[in-house]
Amino acid sequence: MGKILTGIRSTGVPHLGNILGVMIPSIKISNMNKKNSSFIFIADLHSMVKLSNMKSIKNNTYQIAAAWLAFGLNTENCFFYRQSDVSEVTELAWYLSCFFPYKRLTLAHSFKKKQNEKKKSKKEISLGLFSYPILMAADILLYNAEIIPVGKDQLQHIEIARRIASFFNKKIGKQLFKLPNAFLQKETMSISGTDGEKMSKSKNNWINIFSSDDILKKQIMSIRTDSKSLEERKNPEKDYIMYLYKLIASSEKVNEMKEKYIKGGYGYYDAKIELYNLIIRKFSTERKRFFSLMKKKSFLDGILYSGSKKIKSIAINRLNEIRKCLNFNPINL
Ligand code: TRP
């Protein structure tokens, strides 16, 4: 595999969608990849677009870091860092923004969606939200990363990064930037939550495997179903419990549950308990590791600090290469 890079925003604990769609596949690739060809970071600068409480951004950073480690990211083999610790990326974002027509950014979904909201929230659209895709392009292009594991909602951002790269290359008449490719897992490219809508913390339809047993159970119990009684036969294809169960269970277990649905005499409550037990069992090691890492913030700080130290000189060297193309002086290390 080539260079892979991905970031998760520190806007809260990673939910099942982040974990299945981005974390697990990225860890698999990263741990198999050649040393230092994987870039995994916490997008705390991007988080500022959504949250203005910097304390909670910081606290969430620990949760994201602990989740990556709990799932087995080998930080010896990759670069694992906080975006804000490698601020070279913001300089590159500026260069990229100067060569890119702003009109193209007005077409980005995230911006358009906000534009269509009520007047009040429209007034609150920050310049940061508008230029979000530029910073994301800089994250990727600074290291010439080729494979970008993301959820489906990020596809347009990767497309914009490709455009930005080719615009820039054309402007300076040199193939300075490689065009990145999104890496999507088919089954998990967009994960639905407890109400069948896209899983998101803000919609409160998410499943947080790192919450306490009680809360996790509550989240699972809130999965929406139809009102069929226990005795009735049920359709396993049109059911959100089954949908979530399928994402995690073995095909054998899935078939067993399907049969119970079709046969009848098996209630949605039973299915929810089965899903709950599966999550607790399947992620027991990760949950334990997560809870214990969250008690060791200075350990997490240390890991992130050494990650950014390791990557800093690479970022500066690369930025100097870019600065040279722009006829700026190099930064001295
Ligand atoms: N925008 C991404 C998200 O919300 C996070 C992100 C920031 C990212 N920079 C990135 C993902 C670079 C991949 C590559 O999920």
CSV table of N, CA, C and O and ligand atoms in Angstrom, one decimal, residues 5-9 18 22 41 43 46 83 132 135-137 139-140 148-151 153-154 157-158, ligand 1:
chain,number,residue,atom,x,y,z
A,5,LEU,N,-3.4,8.3,5.0
A,5,LEU,CA,-3.6,9.4,6.0
A,5,LEU,C,-5.0,9.6,6.3
A,5,LEU,O,-5.9,9.5,5.4
A,6,THR,N,-5.3,9.7,7.6
A,6,THR,CA,-6.7,10.0,7.9
A,6,THR,C,-6.8,10.8,9.3
A,6,THR,O,-5.9,10.7,10.1
A,7,GLY,N,-7.8,11.6,9.4
A,7,GLY,CA,-8.0,12.4,10.6
A,7,GLY,C,-9.4,12.2,11.1
A,7,GLY,O,-10.3,12.0,10.3
A,8,ILE,N,-9.5,12.3,12.4
A,8,ILE,CA,-10.9,12.3,13.0
A,8,ILE,C,-11.0,13.6,13.9
A,8,ILE,O,-10.0,13.9,14.6
A,9,ARG,N,-12.1,14.3,13.8
A,9,ARG,CA,-12.2,15.5,14.5
A,9,ARG,C,-12.4,15.2,16.0
A,9,ARG,O,-13.0,14.2,16.4
A,18,ASN,N,-17.4,5.9,13.0
A,18,ASN,CA,-16.0,6.2,12.9
A,18,ASN,C,-15.1,5.0,13.1
A,18,ASN,O,-14.2,4.8,12.4
A,22,VAL,N,-13.6,3.9,9.7
A,22,VAL,CA,-12.3,4.6,9.5
A,22,VAL,C,-11.2,3.9,10.4
A,22,VAL,O,-10.2,3.5,9.9
A,41,PHE,N,-4.1,11.3,12.4
A,41,PHE,CA,-4.0,12.5,13.3
A,41,PHE,C,-5.4,12.9,13.8
A,41,PHE,O,-6.4,12.4,13.4
A,43,ALA,N,-7.9,15.8,14.3
A,43,ALA,CA,-8.2,17.1,13.5
A,43,ALA,C,-8.8,18.1,14.5
A,43,ALA,O,-9.9,18.5,14.3
A,46,HIS,N,-9.8,21.4,12.8
A,46,HIS,CA,-11.1,21.3,12.1
A,46,HIS,C,-12.3,21.3,13.1
A,46,HIS,O,-13.3,21.8,12.8
A,83,GLN,N,-3.2,17.6,15.0
A,83,GLN,CA,-3.1,18.5,13.9
A,83,GLN,C,-2.5,19.9,14.3
A,83,GLN,O,-1.7,20.5,13.6
A,132,TYR,N,-12.9,25.1,5.3
A,132,TYR,CA,-12.7,23.8,5.8
A,132,TYR,C,-12.0,22.8,4.8
A,132,TYR,O,-11.0,22.2,5.1
A,135,LEU,N,-8.2,23.4,4.3
A,135,LEU,CA,-7.3,22.9,5.4
A,135,LEU,C,-7.2,21.4,5.3
A,135,LEU,O,-6.1,20.8,5.5
A,136,MET,N,-8.3,20.7,4.9
A,136,MET,CA,-8.3,19.3,4.8
A,136,MET,C,-7.4,18.9,3.6
A,136,MET,O,-6.6,17.9,3.7
A,137,ALA,N,-7.4,19.6,2.5
A,137,ALA,CA,-6.5,19.3,1.4
A,137,ALA,C,-5.1,19.5,1.9
A,137,ALA,O,-4.2,18.7,1.5
A,139,ASP,N,-3.9,19.1,4.9
A,139,ASP,CA,-3.5,17.9,5.7
A,139,ASP,C,-3.0,16.8,4.8
A,139,ASP,O,-2.0,16.1,5.2
A,140,ILE,N,-3.6,16.6,3.7
A,140,ILE,CA,-3.3,15.4,2.8
A,140,ILE,C,-2.1,15.7,2.0
A,140,ILE,O,-1.2,14.9,1.9
A,148,ILE,N,-6.9,7.7,1.4
A,148,ILE,CA,-7.5,8.4,2.5
A,148,ILE,C,-8.7,7.7,3.0
A,148,ILE,O,-9.8,7.8,2.4
A,149,PRO,N,-8.6,6.9,4.1
A,149,PRO,CA,-9.8,6.2,4.6
A,149,PRO,C,-10.8,7.3,5.2
A,149,PRO,O,-10.4,8.0,6.1
A,150,VAL,N,-12.0,7.3,4.7
A,150,VAL,CA,-13.0,8.3,5.2
A,150,VAL,C,-14.4,7.7,5.1
A,150,VAL,O,-14.6,6.7,4.5
A,151,GLY,N,-15.3,8.4,5.7
A,151,GLY,CA,-16.7,8.0,5.6
A,151,GLY,C,-17.3,8.7,4.3
A,151,GLY,O,-16.6,9.5,3.7
A,153,ASP,N,-19.5,10.8,3.8
A,153,ASP,CA,-19.8,12.2,3.8
A,153,ASP,C,-18.5,13.1,3.5
A,153,ASP,O,-18.6,14.3,3.3
A,154,GLN,N,-17.3,12.4,3.5
A,154,GLN,CA,-16.1,13.2,3.2
A,154,GLN,C,-15.6,13.1,1.7
A,154,GLN,O,-14.6,13.6,1.4
A,157,HIS,N,-15.0,16.2,-0.1
A,157,HIS,CA,-13.8,16.9,0.4
A,157,HIS,C,-12.5,16.3,-0.3
A,157,HIS,O,-11.6,17.1,-0.6
A,158,ILE,N,-12.5,15.0,-0.5
A,158,ILE,CA,-11.4,14.4,-1.2
A,158,ILE,C,-11.4,14.9,-2.6
A,158,ILE,O,-10.3,15.1,-3.2
B,1,TRP,N1,-13.2,16.2,7.8
B,1,TRP,C1,-12.9,14.9,8.4
B,1,TRP,C2,-14.2,14.5,9.1
B,1,TRP,O1,-14.9,15.3,9.6
B,1,TRP,C3,-11.7,15.0,9.3
B,1,TRP,C4,-10.5,15.3,8.5
B,1,TRP,C5,-9.8,16.5,8.6
B,1,TRP,C6,-9.8,14.5,7.6
B,1,TRP,N2,-8.7,16.4,7.8
B,1,TRP,C7,-8.7,15.2,7.1
B,1,TRP,C8,-10.0,13.2,7.1
B,1,TRP,C9,-7.8,14.7,6.2
B,1,TRP,C10,-9.2,12.7,6.2
B,1,TRP,C11,-8.1,13.4,5.7
B,1,TRP,O2,-14.4,13.3,9.3
